[in-house]
Short mmCIF file of C-alpha atoms in Angstrom, two decimals:
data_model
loop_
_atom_site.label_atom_id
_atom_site.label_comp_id
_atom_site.label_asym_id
_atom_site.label_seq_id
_atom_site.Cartn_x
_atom_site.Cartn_y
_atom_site.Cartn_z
CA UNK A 1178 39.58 112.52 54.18
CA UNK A 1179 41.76 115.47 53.03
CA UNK A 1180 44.11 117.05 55.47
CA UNK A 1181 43.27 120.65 55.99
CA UNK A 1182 45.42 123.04 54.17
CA UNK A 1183 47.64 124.95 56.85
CA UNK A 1184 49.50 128.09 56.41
CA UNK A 1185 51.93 129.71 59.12
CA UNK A 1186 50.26 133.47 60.75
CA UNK A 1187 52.60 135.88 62.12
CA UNK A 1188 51.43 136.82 65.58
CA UNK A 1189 52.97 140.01 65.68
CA UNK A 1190 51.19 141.56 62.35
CA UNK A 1191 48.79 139.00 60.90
CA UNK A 1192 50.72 138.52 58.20
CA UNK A 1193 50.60 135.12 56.21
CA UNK A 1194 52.99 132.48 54.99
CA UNK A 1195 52.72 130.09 52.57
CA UNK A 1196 55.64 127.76 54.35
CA UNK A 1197 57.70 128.23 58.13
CA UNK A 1198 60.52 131.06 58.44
CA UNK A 1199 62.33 132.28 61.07
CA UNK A 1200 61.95 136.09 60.65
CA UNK A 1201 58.44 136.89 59.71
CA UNK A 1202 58.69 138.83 56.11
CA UNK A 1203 56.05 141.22 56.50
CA UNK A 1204 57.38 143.02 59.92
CA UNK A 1205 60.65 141.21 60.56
CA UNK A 1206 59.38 139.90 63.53
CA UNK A 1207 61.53 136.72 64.87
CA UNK A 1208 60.17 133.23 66.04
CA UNK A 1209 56.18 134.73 65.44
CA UNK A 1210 54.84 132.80 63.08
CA UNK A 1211 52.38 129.70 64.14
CA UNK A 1212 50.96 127.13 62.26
CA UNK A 1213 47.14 127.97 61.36
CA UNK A 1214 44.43 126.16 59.20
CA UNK A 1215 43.99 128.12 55.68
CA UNK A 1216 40.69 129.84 56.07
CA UNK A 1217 38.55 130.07 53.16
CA UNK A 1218 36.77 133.39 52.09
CA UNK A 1219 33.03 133.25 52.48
CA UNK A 1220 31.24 134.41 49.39
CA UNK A 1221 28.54 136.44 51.38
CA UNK A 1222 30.70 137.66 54.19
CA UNK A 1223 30.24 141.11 53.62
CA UNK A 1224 27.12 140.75 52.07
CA UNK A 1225 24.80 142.63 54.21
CA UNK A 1226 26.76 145.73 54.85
CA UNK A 1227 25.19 148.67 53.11
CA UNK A 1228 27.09 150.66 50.31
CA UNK A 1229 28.93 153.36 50.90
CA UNK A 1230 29.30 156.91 48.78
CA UNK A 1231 31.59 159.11 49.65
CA UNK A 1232 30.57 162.65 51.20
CA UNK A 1233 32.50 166.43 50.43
CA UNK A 1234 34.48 166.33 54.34
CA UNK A 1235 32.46 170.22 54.70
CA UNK A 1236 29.09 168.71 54.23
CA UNK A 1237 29.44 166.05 57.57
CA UNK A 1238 27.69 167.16 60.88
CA UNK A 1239 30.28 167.17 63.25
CA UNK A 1240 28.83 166.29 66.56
CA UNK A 1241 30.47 166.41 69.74
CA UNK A 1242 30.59 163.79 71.18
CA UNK A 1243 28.10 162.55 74.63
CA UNK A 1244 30.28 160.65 77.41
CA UNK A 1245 28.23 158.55 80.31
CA UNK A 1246 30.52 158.12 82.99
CA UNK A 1247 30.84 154.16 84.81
CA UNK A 1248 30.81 155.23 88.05
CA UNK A 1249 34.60 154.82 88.82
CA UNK A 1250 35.71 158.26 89.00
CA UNK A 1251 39.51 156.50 87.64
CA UNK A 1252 38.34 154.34 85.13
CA UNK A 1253 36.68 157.72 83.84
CA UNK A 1254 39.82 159.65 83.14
CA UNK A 1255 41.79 157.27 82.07
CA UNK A 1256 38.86 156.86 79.32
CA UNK A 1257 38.74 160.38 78.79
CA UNK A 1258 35.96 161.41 80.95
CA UNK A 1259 33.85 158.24 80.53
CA UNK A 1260 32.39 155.72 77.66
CA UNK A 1261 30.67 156.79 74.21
CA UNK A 1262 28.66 154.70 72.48
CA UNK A 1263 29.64 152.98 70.05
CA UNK A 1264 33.39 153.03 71.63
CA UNK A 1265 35.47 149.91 71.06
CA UNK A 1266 38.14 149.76 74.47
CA UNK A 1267 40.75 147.06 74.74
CA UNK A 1268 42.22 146.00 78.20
CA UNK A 1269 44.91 143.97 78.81
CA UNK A 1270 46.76 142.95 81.84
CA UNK A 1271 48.82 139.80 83.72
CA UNK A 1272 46.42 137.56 84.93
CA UNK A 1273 44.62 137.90 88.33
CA UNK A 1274 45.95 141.85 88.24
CA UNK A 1275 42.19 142.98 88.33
CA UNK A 1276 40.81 143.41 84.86
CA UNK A 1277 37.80 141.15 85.61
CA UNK A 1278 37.18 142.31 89.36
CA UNK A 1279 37.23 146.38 87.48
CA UNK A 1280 34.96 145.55 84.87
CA UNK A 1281 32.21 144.01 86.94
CA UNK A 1282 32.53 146.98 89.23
CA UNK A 1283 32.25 148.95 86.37
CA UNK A 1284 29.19 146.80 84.70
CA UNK A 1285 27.57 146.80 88.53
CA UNK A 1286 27.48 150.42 88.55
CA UNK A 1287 26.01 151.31 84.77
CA UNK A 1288 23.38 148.46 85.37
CA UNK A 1289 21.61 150.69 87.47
CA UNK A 1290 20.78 153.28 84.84
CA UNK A 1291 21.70 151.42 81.39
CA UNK A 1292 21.09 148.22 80.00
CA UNK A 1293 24.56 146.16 80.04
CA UNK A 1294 25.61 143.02 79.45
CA UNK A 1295 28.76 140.72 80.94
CA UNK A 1296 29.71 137.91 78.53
CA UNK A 1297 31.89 135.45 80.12
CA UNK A 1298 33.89 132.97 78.15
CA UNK A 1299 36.10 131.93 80.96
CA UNK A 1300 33.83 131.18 83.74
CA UNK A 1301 30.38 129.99 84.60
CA UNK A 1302 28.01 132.22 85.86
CA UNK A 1303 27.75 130.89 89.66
CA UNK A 1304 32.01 132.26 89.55
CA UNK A 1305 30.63 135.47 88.64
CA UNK A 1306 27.94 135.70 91.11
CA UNK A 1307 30.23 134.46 93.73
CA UNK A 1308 32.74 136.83 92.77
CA UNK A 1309 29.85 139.67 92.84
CA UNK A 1310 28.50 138.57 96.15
CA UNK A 1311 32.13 138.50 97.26
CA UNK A 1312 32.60 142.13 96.35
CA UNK A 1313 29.20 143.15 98.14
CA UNK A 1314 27.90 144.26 94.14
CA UNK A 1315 23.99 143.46 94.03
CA UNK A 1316 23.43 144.63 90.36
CA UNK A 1317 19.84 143.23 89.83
CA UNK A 1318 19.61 144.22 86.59
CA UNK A 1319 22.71 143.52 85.21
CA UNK A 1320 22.36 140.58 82.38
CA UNK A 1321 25.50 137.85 82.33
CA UNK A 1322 25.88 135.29 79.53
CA UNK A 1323 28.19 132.42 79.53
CA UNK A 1324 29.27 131.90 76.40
CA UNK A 1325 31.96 131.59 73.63
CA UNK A 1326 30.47 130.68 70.16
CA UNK A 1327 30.42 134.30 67.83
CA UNK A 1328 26.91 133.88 66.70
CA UNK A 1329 25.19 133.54 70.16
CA UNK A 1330 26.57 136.28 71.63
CA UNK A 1331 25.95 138.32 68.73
CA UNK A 1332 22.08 136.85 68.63
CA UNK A 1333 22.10 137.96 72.52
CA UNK A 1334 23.38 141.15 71.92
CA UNK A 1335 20.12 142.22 69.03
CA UNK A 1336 17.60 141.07 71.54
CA UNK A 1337 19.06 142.46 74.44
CA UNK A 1338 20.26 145.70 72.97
CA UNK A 1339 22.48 146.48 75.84
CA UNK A 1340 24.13 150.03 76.10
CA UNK A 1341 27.29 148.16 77.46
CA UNK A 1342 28.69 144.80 77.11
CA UNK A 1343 31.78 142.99 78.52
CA UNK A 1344 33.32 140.17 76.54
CA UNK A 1345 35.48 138.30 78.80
CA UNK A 1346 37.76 137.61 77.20
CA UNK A 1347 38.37 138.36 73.38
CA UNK A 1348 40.77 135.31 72.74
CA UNK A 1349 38.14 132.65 73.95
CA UNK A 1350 35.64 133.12 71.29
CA UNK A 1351 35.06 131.29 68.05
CA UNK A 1352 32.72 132.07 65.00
CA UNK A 1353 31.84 129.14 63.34
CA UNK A 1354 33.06 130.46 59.67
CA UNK A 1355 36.20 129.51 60.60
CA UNK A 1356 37.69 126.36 61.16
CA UNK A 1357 40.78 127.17 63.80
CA UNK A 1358 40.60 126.99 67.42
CA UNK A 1359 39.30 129.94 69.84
CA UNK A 1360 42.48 131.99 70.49
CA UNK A 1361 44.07 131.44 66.92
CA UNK A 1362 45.19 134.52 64.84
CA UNK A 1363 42.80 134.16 62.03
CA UNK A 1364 39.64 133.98 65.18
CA UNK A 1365 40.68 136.76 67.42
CA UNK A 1366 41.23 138.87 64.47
CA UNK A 1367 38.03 137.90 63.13
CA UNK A 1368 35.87 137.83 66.21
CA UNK A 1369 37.12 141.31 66.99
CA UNK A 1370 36.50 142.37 63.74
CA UNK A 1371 32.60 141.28 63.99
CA UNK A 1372 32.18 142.87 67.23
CA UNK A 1373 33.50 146.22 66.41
CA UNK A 1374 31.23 146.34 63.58
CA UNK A 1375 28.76 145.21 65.81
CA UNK A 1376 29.65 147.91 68.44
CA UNK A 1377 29.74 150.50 65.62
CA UNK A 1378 26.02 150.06 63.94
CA UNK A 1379 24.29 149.43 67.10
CA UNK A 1380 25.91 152.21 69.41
CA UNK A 1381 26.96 149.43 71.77
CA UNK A 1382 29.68 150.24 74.33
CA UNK A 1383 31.84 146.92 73.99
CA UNK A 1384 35.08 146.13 76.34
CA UNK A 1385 36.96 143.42 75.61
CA UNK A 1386 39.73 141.88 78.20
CA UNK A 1387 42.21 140.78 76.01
CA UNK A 1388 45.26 137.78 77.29
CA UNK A 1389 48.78 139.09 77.55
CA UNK A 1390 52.49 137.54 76.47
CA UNK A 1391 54.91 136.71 78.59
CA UNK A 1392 56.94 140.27 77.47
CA UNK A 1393 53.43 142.42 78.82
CA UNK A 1394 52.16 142.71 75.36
CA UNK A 1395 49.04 142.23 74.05
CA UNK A 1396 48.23 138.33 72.65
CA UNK A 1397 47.49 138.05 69.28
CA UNK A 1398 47.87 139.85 65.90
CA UNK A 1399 48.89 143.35 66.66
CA UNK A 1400 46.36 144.44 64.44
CA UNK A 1401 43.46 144.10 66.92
CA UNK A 1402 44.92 147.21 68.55
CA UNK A 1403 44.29 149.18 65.47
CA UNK A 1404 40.77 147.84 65.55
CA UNK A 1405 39.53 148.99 68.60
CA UNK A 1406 39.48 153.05 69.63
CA UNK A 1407 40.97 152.82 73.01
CA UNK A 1408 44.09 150.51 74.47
CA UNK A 1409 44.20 150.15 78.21
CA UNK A 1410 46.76 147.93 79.97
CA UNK A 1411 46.92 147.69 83.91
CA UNK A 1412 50.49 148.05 85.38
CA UNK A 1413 51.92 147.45 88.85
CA UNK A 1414 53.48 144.73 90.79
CA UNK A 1415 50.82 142.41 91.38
CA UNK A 1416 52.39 141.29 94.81
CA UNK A 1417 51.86 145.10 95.41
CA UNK A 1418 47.66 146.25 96.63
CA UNK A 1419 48.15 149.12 93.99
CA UNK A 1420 46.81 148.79 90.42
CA UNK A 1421 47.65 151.09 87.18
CA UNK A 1422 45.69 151.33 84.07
CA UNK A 1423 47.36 153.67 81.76
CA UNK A 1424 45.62 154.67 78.31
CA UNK A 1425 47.96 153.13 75.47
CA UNK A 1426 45.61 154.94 73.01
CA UNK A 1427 42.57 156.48 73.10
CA UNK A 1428 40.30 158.09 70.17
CA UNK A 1429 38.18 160.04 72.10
CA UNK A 1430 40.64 161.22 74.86
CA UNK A 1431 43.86 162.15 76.05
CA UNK A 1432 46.74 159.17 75.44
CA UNK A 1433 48.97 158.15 78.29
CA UNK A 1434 46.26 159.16 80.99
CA UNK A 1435 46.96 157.26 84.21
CA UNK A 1436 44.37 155.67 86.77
CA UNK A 1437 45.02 154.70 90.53
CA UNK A 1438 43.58 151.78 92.20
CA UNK A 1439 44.26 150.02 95.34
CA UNK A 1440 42.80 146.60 95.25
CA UNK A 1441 40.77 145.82 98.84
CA UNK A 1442 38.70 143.54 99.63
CA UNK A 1443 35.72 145.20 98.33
CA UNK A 1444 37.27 145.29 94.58
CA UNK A 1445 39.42 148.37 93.23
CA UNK A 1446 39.20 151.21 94.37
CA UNK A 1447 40.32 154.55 93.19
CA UNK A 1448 43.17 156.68 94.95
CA UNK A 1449 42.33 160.45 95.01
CA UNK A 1450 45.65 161.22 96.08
CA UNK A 1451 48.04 159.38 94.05
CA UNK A 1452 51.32 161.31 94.54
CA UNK A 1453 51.23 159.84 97.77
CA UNK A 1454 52.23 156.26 96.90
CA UNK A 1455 55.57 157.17 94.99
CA UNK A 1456 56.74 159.32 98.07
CA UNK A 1457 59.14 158.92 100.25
CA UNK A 1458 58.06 157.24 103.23
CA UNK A 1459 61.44 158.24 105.29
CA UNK A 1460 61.83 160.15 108.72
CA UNK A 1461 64.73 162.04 107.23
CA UNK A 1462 66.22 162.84 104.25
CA UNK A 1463 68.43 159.81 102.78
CA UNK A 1464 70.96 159.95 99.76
CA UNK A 1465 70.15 158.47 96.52
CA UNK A 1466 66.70 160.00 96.32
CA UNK A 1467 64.94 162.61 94.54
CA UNK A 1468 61.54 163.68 93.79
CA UNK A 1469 60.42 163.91 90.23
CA UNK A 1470 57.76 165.86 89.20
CA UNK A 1471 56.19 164.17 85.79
CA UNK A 1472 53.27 164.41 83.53
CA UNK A 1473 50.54 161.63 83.20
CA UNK A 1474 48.12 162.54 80.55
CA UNK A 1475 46.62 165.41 81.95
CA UNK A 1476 47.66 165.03 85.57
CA UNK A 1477 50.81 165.74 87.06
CA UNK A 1478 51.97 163.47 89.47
CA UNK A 1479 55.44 163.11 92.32
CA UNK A 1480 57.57 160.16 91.99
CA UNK A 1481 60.46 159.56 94.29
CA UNK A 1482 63.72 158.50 92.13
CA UNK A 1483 65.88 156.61 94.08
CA UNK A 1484 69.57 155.38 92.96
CA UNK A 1485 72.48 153.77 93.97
CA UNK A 1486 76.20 153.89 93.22
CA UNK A 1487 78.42 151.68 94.90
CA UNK A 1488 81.78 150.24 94.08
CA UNK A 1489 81.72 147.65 90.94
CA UNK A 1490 83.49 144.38 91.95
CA UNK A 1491 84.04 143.32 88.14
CA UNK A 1492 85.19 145.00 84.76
CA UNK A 1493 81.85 145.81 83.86
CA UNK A 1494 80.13 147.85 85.83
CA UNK A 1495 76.05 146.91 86.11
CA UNK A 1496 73.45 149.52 85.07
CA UNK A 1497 70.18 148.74 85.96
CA UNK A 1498 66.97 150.52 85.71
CA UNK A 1499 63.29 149.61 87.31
CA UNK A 1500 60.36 151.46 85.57
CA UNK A 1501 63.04 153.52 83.67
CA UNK A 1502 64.38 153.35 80.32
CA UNK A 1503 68.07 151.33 80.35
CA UNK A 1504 69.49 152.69 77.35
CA UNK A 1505 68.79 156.17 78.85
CA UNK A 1506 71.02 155.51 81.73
CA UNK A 1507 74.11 154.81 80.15
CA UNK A 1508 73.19 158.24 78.06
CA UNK A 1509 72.88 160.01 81.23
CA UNK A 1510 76.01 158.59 82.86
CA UNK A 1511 78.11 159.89 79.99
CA UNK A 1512 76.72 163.55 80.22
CA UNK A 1513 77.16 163.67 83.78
CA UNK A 1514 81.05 162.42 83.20
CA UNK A 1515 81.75 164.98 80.20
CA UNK A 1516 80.39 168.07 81.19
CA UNK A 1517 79.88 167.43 85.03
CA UNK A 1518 82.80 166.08 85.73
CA UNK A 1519 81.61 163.13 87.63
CA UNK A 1520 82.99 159.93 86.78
CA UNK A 1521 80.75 156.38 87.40
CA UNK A 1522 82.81 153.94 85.22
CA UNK A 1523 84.14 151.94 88.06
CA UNK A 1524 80.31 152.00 89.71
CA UNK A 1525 77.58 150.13 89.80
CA UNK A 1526 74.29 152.26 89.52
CA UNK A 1527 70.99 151.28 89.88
CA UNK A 1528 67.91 153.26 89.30
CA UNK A 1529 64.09 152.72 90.73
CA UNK A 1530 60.98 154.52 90.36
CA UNK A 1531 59.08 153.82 93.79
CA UNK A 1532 56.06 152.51 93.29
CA UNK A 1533 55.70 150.70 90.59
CA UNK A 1534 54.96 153.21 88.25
CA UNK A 1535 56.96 153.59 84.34
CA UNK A 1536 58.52 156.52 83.61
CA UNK A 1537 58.70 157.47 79.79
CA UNK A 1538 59.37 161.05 79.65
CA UNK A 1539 62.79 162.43 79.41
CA UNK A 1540 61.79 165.20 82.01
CA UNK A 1541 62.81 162.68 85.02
CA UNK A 1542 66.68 162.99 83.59
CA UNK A 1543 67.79 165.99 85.91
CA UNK A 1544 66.06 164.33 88.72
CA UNK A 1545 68.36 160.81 87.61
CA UNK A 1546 71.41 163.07 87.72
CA UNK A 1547 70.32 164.88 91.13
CA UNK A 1548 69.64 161.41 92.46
CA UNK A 1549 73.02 159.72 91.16
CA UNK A 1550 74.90 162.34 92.25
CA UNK A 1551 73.46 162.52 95.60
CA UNK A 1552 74.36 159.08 96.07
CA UNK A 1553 77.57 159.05 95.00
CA UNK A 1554 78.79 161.99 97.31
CA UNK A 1555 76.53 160.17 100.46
CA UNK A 1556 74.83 163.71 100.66
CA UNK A 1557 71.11 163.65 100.71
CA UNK A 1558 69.28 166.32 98.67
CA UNK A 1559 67.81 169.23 100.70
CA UNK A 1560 64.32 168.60 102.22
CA UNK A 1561 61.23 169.69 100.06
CA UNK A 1562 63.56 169.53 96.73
CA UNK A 1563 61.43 168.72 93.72
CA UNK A 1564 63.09 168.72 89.91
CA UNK A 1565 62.66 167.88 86.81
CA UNK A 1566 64.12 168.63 82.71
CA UNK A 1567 65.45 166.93 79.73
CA UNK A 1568 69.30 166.95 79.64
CA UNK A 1569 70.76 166.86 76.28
CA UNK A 1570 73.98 165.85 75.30
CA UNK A 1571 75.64 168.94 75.21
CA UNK A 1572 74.99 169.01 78.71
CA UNK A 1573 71.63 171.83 78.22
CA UNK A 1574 68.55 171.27 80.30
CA UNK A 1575 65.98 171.53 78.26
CA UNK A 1576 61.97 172.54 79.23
CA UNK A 1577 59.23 170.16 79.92
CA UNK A 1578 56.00 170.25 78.77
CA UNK A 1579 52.98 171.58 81.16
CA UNK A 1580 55.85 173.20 83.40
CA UNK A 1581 53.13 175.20 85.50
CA UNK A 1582 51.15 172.48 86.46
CA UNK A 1583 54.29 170.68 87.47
CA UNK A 1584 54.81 173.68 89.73
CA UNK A 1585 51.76 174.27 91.43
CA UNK A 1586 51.22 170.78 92.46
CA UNK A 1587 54.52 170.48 93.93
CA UNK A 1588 53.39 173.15 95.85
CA UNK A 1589 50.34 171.61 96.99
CA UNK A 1590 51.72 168.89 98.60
CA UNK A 1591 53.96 171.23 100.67
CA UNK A 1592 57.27 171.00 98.36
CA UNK A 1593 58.99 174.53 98.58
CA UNK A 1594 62.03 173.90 96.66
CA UNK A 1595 62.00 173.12 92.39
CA UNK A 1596 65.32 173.05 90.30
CA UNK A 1597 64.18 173.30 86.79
CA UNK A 1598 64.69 174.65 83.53
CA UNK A 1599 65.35 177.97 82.78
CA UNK A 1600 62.87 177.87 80.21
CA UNK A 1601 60.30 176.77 82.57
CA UNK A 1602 60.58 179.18 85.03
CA UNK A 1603 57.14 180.86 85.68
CA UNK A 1604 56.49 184.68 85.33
CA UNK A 1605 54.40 184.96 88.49
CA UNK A 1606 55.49 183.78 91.76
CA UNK A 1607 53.85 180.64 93.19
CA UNK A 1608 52.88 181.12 96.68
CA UNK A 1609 55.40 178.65 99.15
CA UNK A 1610 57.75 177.81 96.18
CA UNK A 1611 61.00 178.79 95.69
CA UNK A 1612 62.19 177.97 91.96
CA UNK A 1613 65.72 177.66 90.90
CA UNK A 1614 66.16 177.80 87.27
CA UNK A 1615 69.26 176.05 85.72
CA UNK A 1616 70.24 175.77 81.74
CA UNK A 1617 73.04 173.44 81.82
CA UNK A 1618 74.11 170.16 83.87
CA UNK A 1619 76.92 171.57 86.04
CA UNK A 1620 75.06 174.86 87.02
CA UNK A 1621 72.48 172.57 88.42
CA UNK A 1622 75.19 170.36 90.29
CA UNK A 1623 76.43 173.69 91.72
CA UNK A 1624 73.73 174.87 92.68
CA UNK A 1625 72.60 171.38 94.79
CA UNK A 1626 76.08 171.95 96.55
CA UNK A 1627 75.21 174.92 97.82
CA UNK A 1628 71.88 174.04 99.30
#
């Protein structure tokens, strides 16, 4: 018998090679590519799409378009306001975070008005019911299929027409056009493929819970996240009860949205008041710590920074960060020597962002410096102090986006202090909050001395 014909797959971009290299040559990607059976083009693969003609762009109806919500008021907005049909979402997550427990909370809840459908490649059906009765979900009309072959779920899916579906998860189903294993490059990419035409001709609602990497990343090609319309990936410490799903990408909604959960023993739940987790839970006021106002989507939310500076007991000092960017640190260090005039070269600084959560933005940078500093001089920041701003490297604070909404929810958790930029400041007073507006580093360092 002839051995198969294999060919190495770059995991990173789908990209194929003829023999092994280190550095894949299509993204230049190191140590990606895997060994993969040759796949052979079938001759009537796409033979039963329809032709296409193009159309002048002013002669489409634009619709808008209709959202059903899934009954988790979080899940919701970090989808944009709930799922379209047709919609093609990705989740991904470390395993036993919660992606499975969500989605059959979610699946529970739209089985009571729509027709869904849970398709479970990696467990039986009595695990799911257990796991339902577990979480107190009776769903009596939700459908579940255990299976992993391409064309039975398919088959299931035109005679069940289901408004949602659930495929659980993406990298444990096959099609039998191709020879590789379930979870291969050339099968994931393929299987997704089929679906998401599947999802698009039909109107079907499909989620797919997809494996992660060891680095948080999504398993297989990176092209499946181009597929799909929306990217979700839960967050958090999983020794932690919390739970975040933030929106990677979304097609029909806002990117970067952020949902809440706390995981009980009823399933996740959603947090109404999330602020409240990245807070300080402290009787008094403690150095090291200040409270960042930053921008989630469309929701503003509080984050306690917290940092410490302490005496380096080697030549190189250590800069660590926790849910903020390291490179950005050492940035911010150097402003706050050159045009500050506070020196950290013979410290150690460490940075966290309580709760968990991953700050992005550059508007937590004055609240860093606030925080730093704060340390460093072993003088807590005044009570009810809120800040935030982009520092350059000239030493300018520069504005954040959505500065107002920053504002007024400070002040509706009871804050009734903001430093901010200049740029920012409001034209009408809001009601219990005094705003201080800076424009450069060592006005703002002045002006936290004299509080």
């Amino acid at each position: 018998m002839a051995k198969a014909k294999t060919v190495y797959t770059c995991t990173e971009c789908g990209g194929i090679n003829a023999k092994w290299q280190g550095q894949c040559p299509n993204c230049q990607a190191w140590n990606m590519l895997v060994e993969t059976v040759a796949e052979t083009a079938s001759a009537n693969r796409f033979a039963g799409l329809a032709k296409a003609a193009p159309k002048k762009l002013n002669q489409i109806e634009a619709q808008e378009t209709p959202r059903f919500p899934t009954g988790i008021g979080e899940f919701d907005r970090v989808l944009g306001g709930g799922l379209v049909n047709g919609a093609v979402i990705l989740i991904g997550g470390d395993p036993g975070i919660g992606k499975s427990t969500l989605l059959l909370q979610a699946l529970a809840s739209l089985s009571e008005t729509r027709k869904t459908l849970y398709v479970s490649g990696e467990e039986s059906g009595a695990q799911i019911a257990m796991r339902a009765r577990r979480l107190g979900l009776e769903a009596p009309d939700m459908n579940l299929l255990a299976e992993i072959q391409l064309e039975k779920i398919q088959a299931a899916m035109d005679a069940e027409q289901p408004d949602v579906a659930v495929i659980d998860s993406i990298q444990t189903i096959y099609s039998d056009a191709l020879s590789s294993a379930p979870g291969s490059v050339a099968q994931v990419r393929e299987c997704a493929a089929q679906l998401t035409r599947l999802a698009k001709s039909r109107g079907i609602a499909i989620i797919f819970i997809g494996h992660v990497t060891k680095d948080g990343t999504l398993a297989g090609p990176r092209v499946l996240e181009h597929i799909v319309d929306t990217v979700l990936y839960f967050e958090g410490d999983s020794h932690s009860s919390f739970r975040l799903v933030r929106a990677i990408k979304n097609r029909f909604g806002a990117v970067n949205e952020l949902g809440v959960f706390a995981m009980t023993e009823k399933g996740l739940k959603g947090v109404a008041n999330p602020s409240a987790l990245f807070l300080s839970q402290h009787e008094q006021t403690v150095p090291g710590s200040c409270i960042l106002v930053t921008q989630e989507g469309t929701r503003p939310l509080l984050v306690e920074i917290q940092a410490l500076v302490d005496s380096a007991h080697n030549p190189n000092p250590r800069r660590l960060a926790v849910g903020l960017e390291q490179n950005r640190l050492a940035l911010l260090l150097a402003v706050l020597h050159r045009h500050a005039g506070i020196a950290c070269f013979d410290q150690d600084v460490f940075l966290n962002a309580v709760g968990g959560v991953k700050i992005a933005e550059p508007a937590a940078d004055l609240a860093i410096l606030l925080a730093i500093y704060s340390s460093m001089r072993n003088k807590p920041l005044p009570r009810g102090l809120v800040a935030f701003g982009e520092v350059g490297l000239a030493g300018e604070i520069r504005p954040s986006p959505r500065g107002q909404e920053r504002l007024k929810e400070a002040a509706k958790l009871g804050f009734s202090m903001a430093l901010i930029p200049a740029a920012n400041k409001p034209k009408q007073k809001i009601d219990g909050l005094g705003v201080i507006a800076v424009e450069r580093i060592e006005q703002a360092i002045e002006r936290v001395k004299g509080l």
